mmCIF file of C-alpha atoms and ligand atoms in Angstrom:
data_model
loop_
_atom_site.group_PDB
_atom_site.id
_atom_site.type_symbol
_atom_site.label_atom_id
_atom_site.label_comp_id
_atom_site.label_asym_id
_atom_site.label_seq_id
_atom_site.Cartn_x
_atom_site.Cartn_y
_atom_site.Cartn_z
ATOM 1 C CA MET A 1 169.998 50.278 123.021
ATOM 2 C CA CYS A 2 167.764 53.283 123.586
ATOM 3 C CA ALA A 3 166.256 52.415 120.215
ATOM 4 C CA ALA A 4 162.760 52.691 121.519
ATOM 5 C CA ARG A 5 163.212 56.340 122.427
ATOM 6 C CA ARG A 6 162.366 58.829 119.778
ATOM 7 C CA PRO A 7 165.293 60.534 118.110
ATOM 8 C CA LEU A 8 165.736 64.046 119.443
ATOM 9 C CA LYS A 9 165.365 66.738 116.784
ATOM 10 C CA SER A 10 167.011 69.226 119.079
ATOM 11 C CA LEU A 11 170.219 67.179 118.905
ATOM 12 C CA GLY A 12 170.086 66.616 115.171
ATOM 13 C CA GLN A 13 169.508 62.888 115.651
ATOM 14 C CA ASN A 14 169.255 61.561 112.087
ATOM 15 C CA PHE A 15 170.708 58.115 112.588
ATOM 16 C CA LEU A 16 172.382 56.268 109.729
ATOM 17 C CA VAL A 17 170.526 53.072 108.856
ATOM 18 C CA ASP A 18 172.020 52.263 105.445
ATOM 19 C CA GLN A 19 174.757 49.634 105.835
ATOM 20 C CA ASN A 20 176.253 50.422 102.426
ATOM 21 C CA VAL A 21 176.721 54.099 103.421
ATOM 22 C CA ILE A 22 178.130 53.103 106.855
ATOM 23 C CA ASP A 23 180.657 50.817 105.164
ATOM 24 C CA LYS A 24 181.721 53.490 102.708
ATOM 25 C CA ILE A 25 182.270 56.029 105.435
ATOM 26 C CA ILE A 26 184.448 53.609 107.442
ATOM 27 C CA GLN A 27 186.382 52.838 104.265
ATOM 28 C CA ALA A 28 186.860 56.544 103.476
ATOM 29 C CA ALA A 29 188.112 57.181 107.035
ATOM 30 C CA HIS A 30 191.126 55.012 106.179
ATOM 31 C CA ILE A 31 192.054 54.496 109.836
ATOM 32 C CA GLN A 32 195.612 53.381 110.413
ATOM 33 C CA PRO A 33 196.299 50.641 113.027
ATOM 34 C CA ASP A 34 197.791 52.906 115.702
ATOM 35 C CA GLN A 35 195.776 55.967 115.024
ATOM 36 C CA PRO A 36 193.630 57.400 117.818
ATOM 37 C CA VAL A 37 190.059 58.100 116.702
ATOM 38 C CA LEU A 38 187.608 60.776 117.832
ATOM 39 C CA GLU A 39 183.928 60.309 116.995
ATOM 40 C CA ILE A 40 181.598 63.165 117.553
ATOM 41 C CA GLY A 41 178.003 62.082 118.210
ATOM 42 C CA PRO A 42 178.080 58.259 118.136
ATOM 43 C CA GLY A 43 174.294 58.207 118.410
ATOM 44 C CA ARG A 44 172.979 54.616 118.094
ATOM 45 C CA GLY A 45 176.429 53.402 117.123
ATOM 46 C CA ALA A 46 176.161 53.039 113.302
ATOM 47 C CA LEU A 47 179.823 54.052 112.889
ATOM 48 C CA THR A 48 180.943 53.452 116.486
ATOM 49 C CA LYS A 49 180.503 49.666 116.194
ATOM 50 C CA HIS A 50 183.088 49.577 113.473
ATOM 51 C CA LEU A 51 185.380 52.105 115.154
ATOM 52 C CA ALA A 52 185.378 50.137 118.433
ATOM 53 C CA LYS A 53 185.917 46.792 116.714
ATOM 54 C CA ARG A 54 189.403 47.733 115.627
ATOM 55 C CA GLY A 55 190.535 47.855 119.240
ATOM 56 C CA GLY A 56 192.567 51.083 119.235
ATOM 57 C CA ARG A 57 192.178 54.309 121.158
ATOM 58 C CA LEU A 58 188.692 55.714 120.701
ATOM 59 C CA VAL A 59 187.127 58.831 122.216
ATOM 60 C CA LEU A 60 183.386 59.355 121.887
ATOM 61 C CA VAL A 61 181.773 62.742 122.575
ATOM 62 C CA GLU A 62 177.983 62.541 122.933
ATOM 63 C CA PHE A 63 175.631 65.162 124.253
ATOM 64 C CA ASP A 64 172.656 62.822 124.678
ATOM 65 C CA HIS A 65 173.162 61.717 128.284
ATOM 66 C CA ALA A 66 171.294 58.442 127.858
ATOM 67 C CA LEU A 67 173.426 57.424 124.897
ATOM 68 C CA ALA A 68 176.639 58.550 126.624
ATOM 69 C CA ALA A 69 175.690 56.458 129.670
ATOM 70 C CA PHE A 70 175.065 53.469 127.456
ATOM 71 C CA TYR A 71 178.543 53.682 125.863
ATOM 72 C CA ARG A 72 180.201 54.323 129.208
ATOM 73 C CA ASP A 73 178.625 51.139 130.511
ATOM 74 C CA GLN A 74 179.348 49.166 127.396
ATOM 75 C CA HIS A 75 183.076 50.066 127.521
ATOM 76 C CA LYS A 76 183.569 50.228 131.272
ATOM 77 C CA ASP A 77 186.217 47.495 131.164
ATOM 78 C CA ASN A 78 188.025 48.926 128.118
ATOM 79 C CA SER A 79 190.560 51.568 129.012
ATOM 80 C CA LEU A 80 191.043 52.380 125.334
ATOM 81 C CA VAL A 81 187.599 53.847 124.987
ATOM 82 C CA THR A 82 186.633 57.131 126.634
ATOM 83 C CA VAL A 83 183.166 58.524 126.633
ATOM 84 C CA ILE A 84 182.717 62.207 127.104
ATOM 85 C CA ASP A 85 179.179 63.139 128.029
ATOM 86 C CA ALA A 86 179.225 66.757 126.837
ATOM 87 C CA ASP A 87 178.451 69.313 124.221
ATOM 88 C CA VAL A 88 181.336 69.027 121.806
ATOM 89 C CA LEU A 89 181.292 72.796 121.483
ATOM 90 C CA LYS A 90 182.261 73.089 125.124
ATOM 91 C CA VAL A 91 185.002 70.449 125.000
ATOM 92 C CA ASP A 92 188.575 71.822 124.952
ATOM 93 C CA LEU A 93 189.582 69.816 121.874
ATOM 94 C CA ASP A 94 193.175 70.971 121.996
ATOM 95 C CA THR A 95 193.659 69.554 125.482
ATOM 96 C CA LEU A 96 191.713 66.430 124.643
ATOM 97 C CA LEU A 97 193.745 65.662 121.542
ATOM 98 C CA SER A 98 197.069 66.472 123.190
ATOM 99 C CA GLU A 99 197.013 63.300 125.292
ATOM 100 C CA THR A 100 199.178 61.663 122.620
ATOM 101 C CA SER A 101 201.621 62.980 120.061
ATOM 102 C CA ALA A 102 199.953 60.713 117.474
ATOM 103 C CA LYS A 103 197.676 62.491 115.080
ATOM 104 C CA TRP A 104 193.938 61.830 115.339
ATOM 105 C CA ASN A 105 191.420 60.601 112.848
ATOM 106 C CA VAL A 106 188.021 62.273 113.317
ATOM 107 C CA VAL A 107 184.924 60.494 112.102
ATOM 108 C CA ALA A 108 181.482 61.932 112.421
ATOM 109 C CA ASN A 109 177.997 62.188 111.061
ATOM 110 C CA LEU A 110 177.692 65.680 112.494
ATOM 111 C CA PRO A 111 174.453 67.049 113.888
ATOM 112 C CA TYR A 112 173.495 69.550 111.232
ATOM 113 C CA ASN A 113 172.491 72.347 113.610
ATOM 114 C CA ILE A 114 176.032 72.752 114.869
ATOM 115 C CA SER A 115 178.134 71.453 111.995
ATOM 116 C CA THR A 116 179.601 74.838 111.020
ATOM 117 C CA GLU A 117 180.598 75.605 114.643
ATOM 118 C CA VAL A 118 182.173 72.158 114.871
ATOM 119 C CA LEU A 119 184.160 72.794 111.697
ATOM 120 C CA PHE A 120 185.581 75.951 113.240
ATOM 121 C CA ARG A 121 186.553 74.037 116.397
ATOM 122 C CA LEU A 122 188.266 71.296 114.271
ATOM 123 C CA TYR A 123 189.992 73.916 112.099
ATOM 124 C CA ALA A 124 191.556 75.306 115.317
ATOM 125 C CA VAL A 125 193.175 71.896 116.051
ATOM 126 C CA HIS A 126 194.290 71.080 112.517
ATOM 127 C CA ASN A 127 197.828 70.460 113.705
ATOM 128 C CA ARG A 128 196.616 67.515 115.850
ATOM 129 C CA LEU A 129 194.786 65.758 113.040
ATOM 130 C CA ALA A 130 195.755 63.134 110.512
ATOM 131 C CA ARG A 131 192.453 63.101 108.700
ATOM 132 C CA MET A 132 188.728 63.788 109.113
ATOM 133 C CA THR A 133 185.826 62.057 107.408
ATOM 134 C CA LEU A 134 182.722 64.047 108.112
ATOM 135 C CA MET A 135 179.177 63.839 106.979
ATOM 136 C CA LEU A 136 177.626 67.289 106.616
ATOM 137 C CA GLN A 137 174.464 68.768 105.160
ATOM 138 C CA LYS A 138 175.222 68.952 101.435
ATOM 139 C CA GLU A 139 174.766 72.763 101.442
ATOM 140 C CA VAL A 140 177.456 73.136 104.129
ATOM 141 C CA GLY A 141 179.730 70.839 102.178
ATOM 142 C CA ASP A 142 179.158 72.861 98.993
ATOM 143 C CA ARG A 143 180.253 75.979 100.824
ATOM 144 C CA LEU A 144 183.686 74.446 101.465
ATOM 145 C CA ALA A 145 184.260 74.046 97.791
ATOM 146 C CA ALA A 146 182.727 77.376 96.659
ATOM 147 C CA PRO A 147 184.810 79.799 94.600
ATOM 148 C CA PRO A 148 185.040 83.516 95.554
ATOM 149 C CA ASP A 149 182.206 85.826 94.644
ATOM 150 C CA CYS A 150 179.345 83.415 95.017
ATOM 151 C CA SER A 151 176.826 83.311 97.890
ATOM 152 C CA ALA A 152 178.087 79.915 99.168
ATOM 153 C CA TYR A 153 181.672 81.242 99.599
ATOM 154 C CA GLY A 154 182.238 82.221 103.199
ATOM 155 C CA VAL A 155 184.343 82.008 106.373
ATOM 156 C CA THR A 156 184.410 78.211 106.427
ATOM 157 C CA THR A 157 185.575 78.076 102.806
ATOM 158 C CA VAL A 158 188.533 80.354 103.465
ATOM 159 C CA LEU A 159 189.559 79.052 106.979
ATOM 160 C CA LEU A 160 189.211 75.360 106.285
ATOM 161 C CA GLY A 161 190.727 75.833 102.810
ATOM 162 C CA LEU A 162 193.842 77.271 104.401
ATOM 163 C CA TRP A 163 194.774 74.101 106.239
ATOM 164 C CA PHE A 164 192.908 71.216 104.670
ATOM 165 C CA ASP A 165 192.721 69.526 101.263
ATOM 166 C CA ILE A 166 189.017 68.727 101.099
ATOM 167 C CA SER A 167 187.466 66.165 98.748
ATOM 168 C CA ARG A 168 183.955 64.916 98.300
ATOM 169 C CA VAL A 169 183.568 61.214 98.858
ATOM 170 C CA PHE A 170 179.890 60.754 98.050
ATOM 171 C CA ILE A 171 176.391 62.131 98.372
ATOM 172 C CA VAL A 172 173.962 60.563 100.863
ATOM 173 C CA HIS A 173 170.254 60.729 100.240
ATOM 174 C CA PRO A 174 167.672 61.256 103.024
ATOM 175 C CA GLY A 175 166.459 57.649 102.858
ATOM 176 C CA SER A 176 169.754 56.472 104.424
ATOM 177 C CA PHE A 177 168.744 57.986 107.791
ATOM 178 C CA HIS A 178 166.120 57.511 110.448
ATOM 179 C CA PRO A 179 164.361 59.793 110.638
ATOM 180 C CA SER A 180 165.036 61.151 107.115
ATOM 181 C CA PRO A 181 166.284 64.677 107.014
ATOM 182 C CA LYS A 182 164.782 67.013 104.431
ATOM 183 C CA VAL A 183 167.977 67.562 102.541
ATOM 184 C CA ASP A 184 170.857 65.664 100.989
ATOM 185 C CA SER A 185 174.081 65.068 102.844
ATOM 186 C CA VAL A 186 177.647 64.694 101.714
ATOM 187 C CA VAL A 187 180.624 62.819 103.123
ATOM 188 C CA LEU A 188 183.883 64.746 102.822
ATOM 189 C CA ASN A 189 187.506 63.818 103.483
ATOM 190 C CA PHE A 190 189.685 66.512 105.107
ATOM 191 C CA ILE A 191 193.393 65.989 104.869
ATOM 192 C CA PRO A 192 195.467 68.511 106.825
ATOM 193 C CA ARG A 193 198.208 70.087 104.787
ATOM 194 C CA PRO A 194 201.800 70.112 106.020
ATOM 195 C CA GLU A 195 201.926 73.807 105.171
ATOM 196 C CA PRO A 196 199.024 76.261 104.850
ATOM 197 C CA ARG A 197 197.804 76.965 101.333
ATOM 198 C CA ALA A 198 199.147 80.517 101.755
ATOM 199 C CA GLU A 199 201.391 82.308 104.265
ATOM 200 C CA VAL A 200 199.129 84.423 106.545
ATOM 201 C CA GLY A 201 201.676 85.870 109.029
ATOM 202 C CA ASP A 202 199.526 85.456 112.116
ATOM 203 C CA GLU A 203 196.523 83.122 112.342
ATOM 204 C CA ASP A 204 194.639 85.284 114.822
ATOM 205 C CA VAL A 205 194.922 88.283 112.531
ATOM 206 C CA PHE A 206 193.943 86.142 109.531
ATOM 207 C CA ARG A 207 190.804 84.851 111.349
ATOM 208 C CA THR A 208 189.827 88.389 112.277
ATOM 209 C CA VAL A 209 190.309 89.654 108.735
ATOM 210 C CA VAL A 210 188.340 86.812 107.170
ATOM 211 C CA LYS A 211 185.526 86.920 109.715
ATOM 212 C CA SER A 212 185.122 90.659 109.538
ATOM 213 C CA ALA A 213 185.123 90.615 105.674
ATOM 214 C CA PHE A 214 182.093 88.337 105.727
ATOM 215 C CA ALA A 215 180.381 89.786 108.791
ATOM 216 C CA MET A 216 178.443 92.427 106.793
ATOM 217 C CA ARG A 217 178.190 91.092 103.272
ATOM 218 C CA ARG A 218 176.576 94.204 101.939
ATOM 219 C CA LYS A 219 179.302 96.552 103.131
ATOM 220 C CA THR A 220 182.535 97.258 101.320
ATOM 221 C CA LEU A 221 185.689 95.481 102.444
ATOM 222 C CA ALA A 222 187.133 98.762 103.700
ATOM 223 C CA ASN A 223 184.142 99.445 105.878
ATOM 224 C CA CYS A 224 184.118 95.941 107.272
ATOM 225 C CA LEU A 225 187.877 96.182 108.112
ATOM 226 C CA LYS A 226 187.466 99.615 109.720
ATOM 227 C CA SER A 227 185.013 98.193 112.146
ATOM 228 C CA THR A 228 187.438 95.643 113.568
ATOM 229 C CA GLU A 229 189.452 95.937 116.797
ATOM 230 C CA LEU A 230 192.555 95.841 114.617
ATOM 231 C CA ALA A 231 191.607 99.256 113.139
ATOM 232 C CA LYS A 232 193.167 100.756 116.289
ATOM 233 C CA THR A 233 196.595 99.718 115.078
ATOM 234 C CA VAL A 234 196.173 99.034 111.372
ATOM 235 C CA ASP A 235 195.710 101.791 108.767
ATOM 236 C CA TRP A 236 193.468 99.701 106.574
ATOM 237 C CA MET A 237 193.192 102.203 103.733
ATOM 238 C CA ALA A 238 196.971 102.439 103.363
ATOM 239 C CA LEU A 239 197.329 98.725 103.719
ATOM 240 C CA LEU A 240 194.700 97.971 101.058
ATOM 241 C CA GLU A 241 196.593 100.200 98.689
ATOM 242 C CA VAL A 242 199.922 98.493 99.415
ATOM 243 C CA CYS A 243 198.218 95.187 98.666
ATOM 244 C CA ALA A 244 196.622 96.614 95.506
ATOM 245 C CA ILE A 245 193.205 95.518 96.733
ATOM 246 C CA ASP A 246 190.326 97.888 96.054
ATOM 247 C CA GLY A 247 188.602 98.649 99.345
ATOM 248 C CA ARG A 248 185.307 99.138 97.540
ATOM 249 C CA ARG A 249 185.134 95.446 96.790
ATOM 250 C CA ARG A 250 182.955 93.172 98.879
ATOM 251 C CA GLY A 251 184.839 90.866 101.198
ATOM 252 C CA GLU A 252 183.327 87.838 99.557
ATOM 253 C CA THR A 253 185.168 88.592 96.303
ATOM 254 C CA LEU A 254 188.587 88.086 97.816
ATOM 255 C CA SER A 255 190.511 84.876 97.139
ATOM 256 C CA LEU A 256 192.268 83.019 99.939
ATOM 257 C CA GLU A 257 195.599 84.366 98.621
ATOM 258 C CA GLU A 258 194.302 87.974 98.854
ATOM 259 C CA PHE A 259 193.062 87.378 102.413
ATOM 260 C CA ALA A 260 196.484 85.977 103.195
ATOM 261 C CA LEU A 261 198.263 88.997 101.692
ATOM 262 C CA LEU A 262 196.104 91.403 103.742
ATOM 263 C CA SER A 263 196.647 89.346 106.807
ATOM 264 C CA ARG A 264 200.441 89.288 106.436
ATOM 265 C CA HIS A 265 200.639 93.073 106.130
ATOM 266 C CA ALA A 266 198.190 93.614 109.011
ATOM 267 C CA ALA A 267 200.129 91.199 111.221
ATOM 268 C CA ASP A 268 203.335 93.172 110.421
ATOM 269 C CA ALA A 269 201.602 96.415 111.451
ATOM 270 C CA VAL A 270 200.287 94.818 114.663
ATOM 271 C CA HIS A 271 203.718 93.430 115.633
ATOM 272 C CA THR A 272 205.498 96.693 114.799
ATOM 273 C CA ASP A 273 203.015 98.524 117.001
ATOM 274 C CA ALA A 274 203.600 95.997 119.831
ATOM 275 C CA VAL A 275 207.356 96.433 119.596
ATOM 276 C CA ARG A 276 207.035 100.236 119.574
ATOM 277 C CA GLN A 277 204.809 100.161 122.649
ATOM 278 C CA LYS A 278 207.273 97.891 124.441
ATOM 279 C CA GLY A 279 210.128 100.257 123.616
ATOM 280 C CA GLU A 280 208.424 103.379 124.751
ATOM 281 C CA PRO A 281 209.678 104.817 128.012
ATOM 282 C CA GLN A 282 207.476 103.801 130.926
ATOM 283 C CA GLY A 283 207.611 107.198 132.613
ATOM 284 C CA VAL A 284 210.277 109.357 134.245
ATOM 285 C CA LEU A 285 211.389 108.615 137.758
HETATM 286 N N1 LIG B 1 176.775 58.785 114.429
HETATM 287 C C1 LIG B 1 175.384 58.448 114.465
HETATM 288 C C2 LIG B 1 174.951 57.957 113.145
HETATM 289 O O1 LIG B 1 175.681 58.189 112.157
HETATM 290 O O2 LIG B 1 173.864 57.365 113.055
HETATM 291 C C3 LIG B 1 174.557 59.640 114.984
HETATM 292 C C4 LIG B 1 174.652 60.827 114.124
HETATM 293 S S1 LIG B 1 173.454 62.046 114.540
HETATM 294 C C5 LIG B 1 173.329 62.917 112.997
HETATM 295 C C6 LIG B 1 174.308 63.214 115.502
HETATM 296 C C7 LIG B 1 174.747 62.758 116.857
HETATM 297 O O3 LIG B 1 175.398 63.853 117.541
HETATM 298 C C8 LIG B 1 173.594 62.333 117.804
HETATM 299 O O4 LIG B 1 173.941 61.172 118.453
HETATM 300 C C9 LIG B 1 173.441 63.476 118.778
HETATM 301 O O5 LIG B 1 172.945 63.079 120.033
HETATM 302 C C10 LIG B 1 174.893 64.010 118.880
HETATM 303 N N2 LIG B 1 174.993 65.404 119.248
HETATM 304 C C11 LIG B 1 174.165 66.453 118.949
HETATM 305 N N3 LIG B 1 174.590 67.608 119.392
HETATM 306 C C12 LIG B 1 175.774 67.360 119.976
HETATM 307 C C13 LIG B 1 176.750 68.129 120.650
HETATM 308 N N4 LIG B 1 176.579 69.472 120.769
HETATM 309 N N5 LIG B 1 177.858 67.515 121.174
HETATM 310 C C14 LIG B 1 178.039 66.201 121.039
HETATM 311 N N6 LIG B 1 177.147 65.381 120.428
HETATM 312 C C15 LIG B 1 176.032 65.934 119.878
#
């Protein structure tokens, strides 16, 4: 299958060729009999072969048109397998995963150039997931486990940490791929939590607070927050004081719990403002 064609660097095509690693990923995915499975980037099928063999619902999203066409043809008589020939970043995952109330298992050796973006997309559909087993560039994986106040700590650490328990399964060395990437990779398990790690009040507000805090790492937290849209309704200086968080700190020093605290108070301010605006007289007849 398309094996003769050169792997495309632009699509992050580092194909797994190490059977031991492949077996360990499938084992780590711990797929239950009736669980629907989403694979992002099946590539030459290292993982797909095993996922398809179990005979359950399987959705493959592949941006390489030739590979997508291959899978579409291979599974044309199997209504349990759907092949989506598209950029996963353009796929409405929420709609896709809402076809069943069963929770999905996501398995992927992610293309490294878009892995962070894909993580954000998967974070947004955490409530539809049972588990994810993802291979990432080790550096990206390390970020997810980084503590506050270190350069690896960032938006992915805080957002994914809110909703997932993340554990390292094993490290994969470049020789397990063709072609070999320049860096090590890591396989991680993501188990969605029944409740978030901290109460954030409003997830949109939380996302805005976290993203803005890391947007300009050299600026103080207060300055970062003041440049958000929310600053129209939220008095950030007063709110920082209420939360006993020093606005001169850098955003990257805040723990997830501190982000949650800020977000809860900001969400209150936003909702109070919305109620006030609704209650205001609309004009005199
Ligand atoms: N799963 C295979 C394996 O483990 O050998 C292939 C993994 S390879 C690292 C990444 C795969 O993702 C490739 O098949 C590539 O064509 C596909 N891909 C790259 N960018 C994509 C995108 N934006 N949307 C969907 N698939 C993409």
